[in-house]
Amino acid sequence: MRPLDFLGRIKVKLGIVIVLTVVTAFAVNEVGIGAGWPRDARIAVAAVLALIMVQLLAMGMTRPLREMAAAAQTIAKGRYGLRVSATSRDEVGELARAFNAMAADLGEVDRQRRELVANVSHELRTPIAGLQAVLENIVDGVSTPDLGTLGTALAQTQRLGRLTTQLLDLSRLDSGARLIEPEAVDLASLCHQAASEAAFGRDDVTVVSTVGEASLSADPALLAQVLANLLDNAVRHSPPGGTVRIAARHAGPVVEISVIDQGPGIPVAERTRVFERFSRLDAGRAAGAGGAGLGLAIAKEIVELHDGSISVTGAPPAGSGGTGGCRMVVTLPAALAGTVLPAVTETRPGAGTAPRTPAVEPVTETATELVTEPAIGPVAEPAIGPVTEPATEPATESATGEGARRGPEPASDVPVRRLAQPPGSGVTKGDIMQGPASEQQVPASAGPSRQDEPARTVPAVYVPPPIFPRPELPGVPDWLLPAAAAVGLVATVALPDPSTGLGLVLTAVALGAAIFPALLPLRRGRLTPWTVTFGVLAYALVSLTLYRDTDWVVAPALLLAFGIAALGLSGAGRGWPGLLIGAASVALSTLLLPWFLATPLKRLRGSRRVVPVLAGTAITVVLLSVFGLLFGSADAVFHSYVSGLLQAPEWVDRLPSRVFLLLVFAVLTCAGVLVTLRPAAEPQAPDLRVRLDRAVWMMPLTALNLLFAAFVAVQITVLFGGSRRVLSTAGLTYAEYARSGFFELVTVSVFVLGIVAASTMLLRPTRPGDRWPLTVLLGLLCALTLVVLASALHRLDLYTDAYGLSRLRAAVAAAIWWLAAVFVVVIAAGVARLTDARVTWLPRMLVLLTGVTVFTFAVWNPEARVAETQMAVRGVSLLDQDYLGDLGPEAVPVLDRLPEPARSCVLRDVVSVNRLDHPDPWNAWNLARVRAREVLERHPVLARPDCPSRDDGGYPD
């Protein structure tokens, strides 16, 4: 638990720690002065409590720094797996999260470095080995240096050249040596040109460009290389007879360029790694095709250089009207958006380009598609035959900007084949490679190159987090604000000012009804038996206000009901930290309401109806005031009517309190819905257990059990055996002996609970067999404590028989019964632990036990029991009129049995204290008050009873 994690500044945290420490020391000093402690004792206690306060509040503030120091030492040794736990929102938390991101990046870079070395070595070894084998065969005379052998050697050399060129491209892109030179690019022409060149990769694959006329701002050479790499990759992985399609569309301020094929596609788990260097889904196939796995990595670097993004998505499956395969999407910012003129260019090897414009209705959408789906049909193919010699065109330095670029070179290792043209076709090689003039790519800018400009380093500016960072919150239901307003209105009407009663129950029902709809969608995981039980128990405690009117009983019951209801809504309570957080979850969630309600309140303020209604109301008030004053001045009768109408009613004085109630219960409703939608996190309790030798804990626990056994033996022989032993040993009468010590025995039982809790939370047995002795010793101690509690309860009964029951004694008796039940539950939990069963039910079971105890105590009617025992033990002559006169309405039916004038003297005080002489409104209906008034109506109190004073010695017998 880190109590200050919600704050966003380390300075604010330190300030709060200092202030609360000073306040703690001051409070200890004041209490010590009042108790008469010496100065040294006050200083020592204040220092200890201040240190404890610092440890509790500063928990977790410096732990990330220690973890980062350890992680930095680990990273320095080349291990990058260690991470820092960052839960705070301040500068230390941001530093920890940045450290984790840095460690992850370093680990990823190290992994890529290792793979890069291995992959580059492999890629270089293959063509070098092939080239070496060819040359050795020639030298040894095995092969003759004919055209085919030299062509093979040349192909391997070209493969090495392409790999070197791609590595240089990546190096320049990574280092920033290659800067983009953006200009207006004719996207349609560039895409058509790329499709024309990609079509020569395979004879059995059709490449189609469906990009209409459009333009954007980009570096044409780099963008052409991206298209070439994507198209080459799509062509290589397309099935025989497949179609590769390139399309584009405007989507607001960006342009999306898609390359779609009909190949096997890319699995979802691998889509994030295809853009890594030397990444291959099918290493054997890629190597056979000559691919080095660098084309997509180069495309990603170029796209990111343009402030864009590239991703892989799945094309629509064949069964749903699509073609299946893979879809590469390049998103680039469009500084210039062109007019959509759909055109289709279907390109087959040797067929050139033939633009067609189908009749398509323009689509007016936000995302304008620069695509027109053509009906792909068979196209007459010319007689094309590949020449057996390899292509001899040199690879261009496409990513360096050095020299003129004639067209994008495919990033794959598939050689470009020369085509044998049919006689008289009139199509030359240059026409095929360059395409029509309208589709040639835009030339590079003739202006000065920006490569010569020095790189400007922009200093990083640290933006500190806000003091109260915005937390992650769920969406707000549309019905929340009306429901919160309705609950607030119910509270303003139903809650009475002086007394509790029916109105409080109605308000609680309305509050639950407003929160329950938020729980319905989550019922499968949230409506557990614990949640239902806590809800029923909370309403049972609230219902006490209908038939009990004693503040010292009703107020704790309502506070406990609020905590139990919050615990049920939060779903927490499997551990002690979760129990505390769950009970306070609704109160803590009120701090998050400014962020939670920001959106609906902003929408409400921005509504078109709110401003007109407010303006109309203001105009109406002004007009009525002006004309009302004029009419009142003109006519005396009308003036009297207006004066009577404007006279403030009685409820105006209570209006501020009613508005406050509306706001409080509206806030509680919103907080309850927030807790329901955002359950309290169940924190993991820190493992504080330490390994201790068996002698360290067995010896004191055994001695303590022997001491308790001796005390229990004495209690059995004395309290339950007679008074002769007491007279002979203590010199006290049996009554005097029995009436003393029950408070001390209750304190002993509380200490035993602390010992059991500390042993469970702090002791870790060193050997597996130590668990049984530890559990048995603690269980025996709890069983002996039950006998001690029975002795305390017996002593309290004897004391009550002698002096009567009081409120304090009744509360102590209830506490003894509750402690006994707690020890029984703890013993059951210990037995469950011995059987390796989980005991996560223990915290919630204790909460349930506490609620049932409070409810039973209230139903037992302690006020009536106090009056009965006081009357029975003291009699009329020794009756304490001041004490009985302070009892609640529940005692009136019992006090009515007193003889006069004692009856009237006592009931007069009860009536005055509880205001039973005034009728209650409907919302303050209470059964105890109703029965008390009925008794007083049947037997009215004497107007002037003869009540003795304190000095007279009481009432006569």
mmCIF file of C-alpha atoms in Angstrom, residues 248-438:
data_model
loop_
_atom_site.group_PDB
_atom_site.id
_atom_site.type_symbol
_atom_site.label_atom_id
_atom_site.label_comp_id
_atom_site.label_asym_id
_atom_site.label_seq_id
_atom_site.Cartn_x
_atom_site.Cartn_y
_atom_site.Cartn_z
ATOM 1 C CA ALA A 248 -5.170 4.616 -52.326
ATOM 2 C CA ARG A 249 -7.706 6.791 -50.557
ATOM 3 C CA HIS A 250 -7.909 10.053 -48.647
ATOM 4 C CA ALA A 251 -8.794 9.634 -44.944
ATOM 5 C CA GLY A 252 -8.973 13.140 -43.566
ATOM 6 C CA PRO A 253 -5.501 14.689 -43.367
ATOM 7 C CA VAL A 254 -3.725 11.505 -44.458
ATOM 8 C CA VAL A 255 -3.502 9.291 -47.535
ATOM 9 C CA GLU A 256 -3.656 5.534 -47.195
ATOM 10 C CA ILE A 257 -1.877 3.478 -49.846
ATOM 11 C CA SER A 258 -2.711 -0.231 -49.810
ATOM 12 C CA VAL A 259 -0.950 -3.121 -51.523
ATOM 13 C CA ILE A 260 -3.169 -6.210 -51.542
ATOM 14 C CA ASP A 261 -2.208 -9.679 -52.697
ATOM 15 C CA GLN A 262 -3.821 -13.102 -52.742
ATOM 16 C CA GLY A 263 -0.995 -14.961 -51.045
ATOM 17 C CA PRO A 264 -1.073 -17.014 -47.841
ATOM 18 C CA GLY A 265 -1.167 -13.903 -45.660
ATOM 19 C CA ILE A 266 0.738 -13.144 -42.460
ATOM 20 C CA PRO A 267 -0.321 -14.591 -39.089
ATOM 21 C CA VAL A 268 -1.507 -12.007 -36.557
ATOM 22 C CA ALA A 269 1.221 -12.969 -34.098
ATOM 23 C CA GLU A 270 3.928 -12.242 -36.706
ATOM 24 C CA ARG A 271 2.625 -8.951 -38.102
ATOM 25 C CA THR A 272 4.640 -6.822 -35.709
ATOM 26 C CA ARG A 273 7.924 -8.526 -36.672
ATOM 27 C CA VAL A 274 7.719 -8.499 -40.451
ATOM 28 C CA PHE A 275 9.279 -5.023 -40.529
ATOM 29 C CA GLU A 276 12.340 -6.126 -38.571
ATOM 30 C CA ARG A 277 15.574 -6.585 -40.435
ATOM 31 C CA PHE A 278 16.162 -10.030 -41.901
ATOM 32 C CA SER A 279 12.703 -11.053 -40.749
ATOM 33 C CA ARG A 280 11.303 -14.113 -42.525
ATOM 34 C CA LEU A 281 8.127 -16.063 -41.972
ATOM 35 C CA ASP A 282 9.366 -18.913 -44.184
ATOM 36 C CA ALA A 283 13.140 -18.827 -44.102
ATOM 37 C CA GLY A 284 13.589 -21.600 -46.606
ATOM 38 C CA ARG A 285 11.255 -20.098 -49.184
ATOM 39 C CA ALA A 286 12.649 -16.610 -48.736
ATOM 40 C CA ALA A 287 16.194 -17.789 -49.128
ATOM 41 C CA GLY A 288 15.310 -19.774 -52.200
ATOM 42 C CA ALA A 289 13.705 -16.716 -53.737
ATOM 43 C CA GLY A 290 16.794 -14.662 -53.003
ATOM 44 C CA GLY A 291 15.187 -12.318 -50.463
ATOM 45 C CA ALA A 292 17.358 -10.973 -47.656
ATOM 46 C CA GLY A 293 14.487 -9.737 -45.464
ATOM 47 C CA LEU A 294 15.480 -6.062 -45.686
ATOM 48 C CA GLY A 295 12.888 -4.661 -48.087
ATOM 49 C CA LEU A 296 10.111 -4.141 -45.540
ATOM 50 C CA ALA A 297 12.590 -2.762 -43.001
ATOM 51 C CA ILE A 298 13.715 -0.140 -45.549
ATOM 52 C CA ALA A 299 10.090 0.670 -46.367
ATOM 53 C CA LYS A 300 9.314 1.185 -42.676
ATOM 54 C CA GLU A 301 12.264 3.523 -42.190
ATOM 55 C CA ILE A 302 11.277 5.608 -45.231
ATOM 56 C CA VAL A 303 7.630 5.852 -44.190
ATOM 57 C CA GLU A 304 8.571 6.919 -40.658
ATOM 58 C CA LEU A 305 10.938 9.474 -42.163
ATOM 59 C CA HIS A 306 7.805 10.982 -43.774
ATOM 60 C CA ASP A 307 6.014 11.046 -40.368
ATOM 61 C CA GLY A 308 3.819 8.203 -41.543
ATOM 62 C CA SER A 309 3.145 4.626 -40.525
ATOM 63 C CA ILE A 310 3.046 1.222 -42.146
ATOM 64 C CA SER A 311 1.095 -1.783 -40.927
ATOM 65 C CA VAL A 312 -0.124 -5.211 -41.937
ATOM 66 C CA THR A 313 -3.765 -6.159 -41.984
ATOM 67 C CA GLY A 314 -5.598 -9.169 -43.251
ATOM 68 C CA ALA A 315 -7.386 -8.831 -46.563
ATOM 69 C CA PRO A 316 -11.080 -9.834 -46.618
ATOM 70 C CA PRO A 317 -11.356 -13.637 -46.696
ATOM 71 C CA ALA A 318 -12.341 -15.348 -49.882
ATOM 72 C CA GLY A 319 -15.571 -16.623 -48.414
ATOM 73 C CA SER A 320 -16.877 -13.113 -47.658
ATOM 74 C CA GLY A 321 -16.431 -11.641 -51.108
ATOM 75 C CA GLY A 322 -12.743 -10.845 -50.729
ATOM 76 C CA THR A 323 -9.691 -12.504 -52.131
ATOM 77 C CA GLY A 324 -7.835 -13.318 -48.944
ATOM 78 C CA GLY A 325 -4.101 -12.794 -48.664
ATOM 79 C CA CYS A 326 -2.226 -9.883 -47.117
ATOM 80 C CA ARG A 327 -2.784 -6.137 -47.119
ATOM 81 C CA MET A 328 0.044 -3.666 -46.508
ATOM 82 C CA VAL A 329 -1.209 -0.194 -45.558
ATOM 83 C CA VAL A 330 1.033 2.886 -45.799
ATOM 84 C CA THR A 331 -0.339 6.019 -44.130
ATOM 85 C CA LEU A 332 1.268 9.323 -45.128
ATOM 86 C CA PRO A 333 0.305 12.920 -44.314
ATOM 87 C CA ALA A 334 -1.248 14.584 -47.335
ATOM 88 C CA ALA A 335 -0.218 18.196 -47.564
ATOM 89 C CA LEU A 336 -1.923 18.458 -50.970
ATOM 90 C CA ALA A 337 -5.046 16.529 -51.785
ATOM 91 C CA GLY A 338 -5.891 15.960 -55.427
ATOM 92 C CA THR A 339 -9.199 15.490 -57.142
ATOM 93 C CA VAL A 340 -10.409 11.940 -57.439
ATOM 94 C CA LEU A 341 -10.509 10.802 -61.048
ATOM 95 C CA PRO A 342 -10.716 7.029 -60.830
ATOM 96 C CA ALA A 343 -8.599 5.218 -63.323
ATOM 97 C CA VAL A 344 -7.575 1.627 -63.669
ATOM 98 C CA THR A 345 -4.293 0.407 -65.039
ATOM 99 C CA GLU A 346 -3.961 -3.311 -65.588
ATOM 100 C CA THR A 347 -0.414 -4.331 -66.238
ATOM 101 C CA ARG A 348 0.883 -7.635 -67.490
ATOM 102 C CA PRO A 349 4.426 -8.348 -68.468
ATOM 103 C CA GLY A 350 5.074 -6.813 -71.851
ATOM 104 C CA ALA A 351 1.584 -5.375 -72.228
ATOM 105 C CA GLY A 352 2.477 -1.845 -71.238
ATOM 106 C CA THR A 353 -0.164 0.242 -69.489
ATOM 107 C CA ALA A 354 -3.675 0.878 -70.655
ATOM 108 C CA PRO A 355 -5.615 3.378 -68.571
ATOM 109 C CA ARG A 356 -9.347 2.930 -68.479
ATOM 110 C CA THR A 357 -11.972 5.133 -66.890
ATOM 111 C CA PRO A 358 -15.086 3.200 -65.890
ATOM 112 C CA ALA A 359 -18.342 4.942 -65.235
ATOM 113 C CA VAL A 360 -18.428 5.156 -61.468
ATOM 114 C CA GLU A 361 -20.662 7.444 -59.424
ATOM 115 C CA PRO A 362 -18.645 9.695 -57.099
ATOM 116 C CA VAL A 363 -18.929 8.759 -53.453
ATOM 117 C CA THR A 364 -19.162 11.643 -50.997
ATOM 118 C CA GLU A 365 -17.658 10.316 -47.801
ATOM 119 C CA THR A 366 -15.243 11.607 -45.242
ATOM 120 C CA ALA A 367 -12.635 9.067 -46.309
ATOM 121 C CA THR A 368 -12.526 9.436 -50.089
ATOM 122 C CA GLU A 369 -11.424 6.228 -51.793
ATOM 123 C CA LEU A 370 -8.927 6.757 -54.591
ATOM 124 C CA VAL A 371 -9.794 3.295 -55.812
ATOM 125 C CA THR A 372 -12.049 1.927 -58.502
ATOM 126 C CA GLU A 373 -12.511 -1.821 -58.559
ATOM 127 C CA PRO A 374 -12.254 -2.958 -62.178
ATOM 128 C CA ALA A 375 -13.593 -6.117 -63.570
ATOM 129 C CA ILE A 376 -10.357 -8.005 -64.034
ATOM 130 C CA GLY A 377 -10.676 -10.065 -67.131
ATOM 131 C CA PRO A 378 -8.327 -11.844 -69.423
ATOM 132 C CA VAL A 379 -5.964 -9.704 -71.400
ATOM 133 C CA ALA A 380 -4.346 -10.805 -74.635
ATOM 134 C CA GLU A 381 -0.716 -11.510 -73.913
ATOM 135 C CA PRO A 382 1.973 -10.854 -76.516
ATOM 136 C CA ALA A 383 4.590 -13.384 -77.280
ATOM 137 C CA ILE A 384 7.030 -12.843 -74.478
ATOM 138 C CA GLY A 385 10.056 -14.945 -73.902
ATOM 139 C CA PRO A 386 12.718 -14.308 -71.318
ATOM 140 C CA VAL A 387 16.280 -14.119 -72.463
ATOM 141 C CA THR A 388 18.476 -16.602 -70.674
ATOM 142 C CA GLU A 389 21.190 -14.117 -69.796
ATOM 143 C CA PRO A 390 20.805 -12.254 -66.541
ATOM 144 C CA ALA A 391 19.964 -8.601 -66.357
ATOM 145 C CA THR A 392 23.009 -6.394 -66.414
ATOM 146 C CA GLU A 393 21.471 -3.148 -65.219
ATOM 147 C CA PRO A 394 23.353 -1.750 -62.247
ATOM 148 C CA ALA A 395 21.612 -1.303 -58.905
ATOM 149 C CA THR A 396 20.931 2.335 -58.143
ATOM 150 C CA GLU A 397 21.659 4.041 -54.869
ATOM 151 C CA SER A 398 18.002 4.722 -54.285
ATOM 152 C CA ALA A 399 18.136 5.833 -50.683
ATOM 153 C CA THR A 400 21.218 8.029 -50.930
ATOM 154 C CA GLY A 401 20.038 10.620 -53.368
ATOM 155 C CA GLU A 402 23.292 10.285 -55.332
ATOM 156 C CA GLY A 403 22.765 10.309 -59.070
ATOM 157 C CA ALA A 404 19.597 10.290 -61.106
ATOM 158 C CA ARG A 405 17.049 7.611 -60.430
ATOM 159 C CA ARG A 406 15.207 6.175 -63.407
ATOM 160 C CA GLY A 407 12.753 4.148 -61.397
ATOM 161 C CA PRO A 408 12.323 2.234 -58.182
ATOM 162 C CA GLU A 409 14.286 -0.965 -57.972
ATOM 163 C CA PRO A 410 12.564 -3.912 -56.362
ATOM 164 C CA ALA A 411 13.956 -4.712 -52.962
ATOM 165 C CA SER A 412 13.907 -8.421 -53.677
ATOM 166 C CA ASP A 413 16.567 -10.503 -55.291
ATOM 167 C CA VAL A 414 14.448 -11.519 -58.300
ATOM 168 C CA PRO A 415 16.406 -10.500 -61.417
ATOM 169 C CA VAL A 416 14.738 -8.266 -63.984
ATOM 170 C CA ARG A 417 14.388 -10.231 -67.222
ATOM 171 C CA ARG A 418 14.717 -8.845 -70.686
ATOM 172 C CA LEU A 419 11.716 -9.375 -72.859
ATOM 173 C CA ALA A 420 11.667 -10.486 -76.483
ATOM 174 C CA GLN A 421 9.267 -8.182 -78.275
ATOM 175 C CA PRO A 422 7.148 -9.345 -81.167
ATOM 176 C CA PRO A 423 8.167 -7.978 -84.547
ATOM 177 C CA GLY A 424 6.506 -4.730 -85.404
ATOM 178 C CA SER A 425 5.156 -4.154 -81.986
ATOM 179 C CA GLY A 426 6.836 -0.790 -81.810
ATOM 180 C CA VAL A 427 7.452 -1.202 -78.094
ATOM 181 C CA THR A 428 11.012 -0.719 -76.948
ATOM 182 C CA LYS A 429 12.617 -1.660 -73.705
ATOM 183 C CA GLY A 430 12.687 1.922 -72.605
ATOM 184 C CA ASP A 431 8.948 2.226 -73.250
ATOM 185 C CA ILE A 432 8.277 -0.799 -71.129
ATOM 186 C CA MET A 433 10.461 0.305 -68.237
ATOM 187 C CA GLN A 434 9.467 3.934 -68.223
ATOM 188 C CA GLY A 435 5.830 3.628 -69.261
ATOM 189 C CA PRO A 436 3.802 6.390 -70.958
ATOM 190 C CA ALA A 437 4.812 9.942 -70.419
ATOM 191 C CA SER A 438 1.737 10.637 -68.323
#
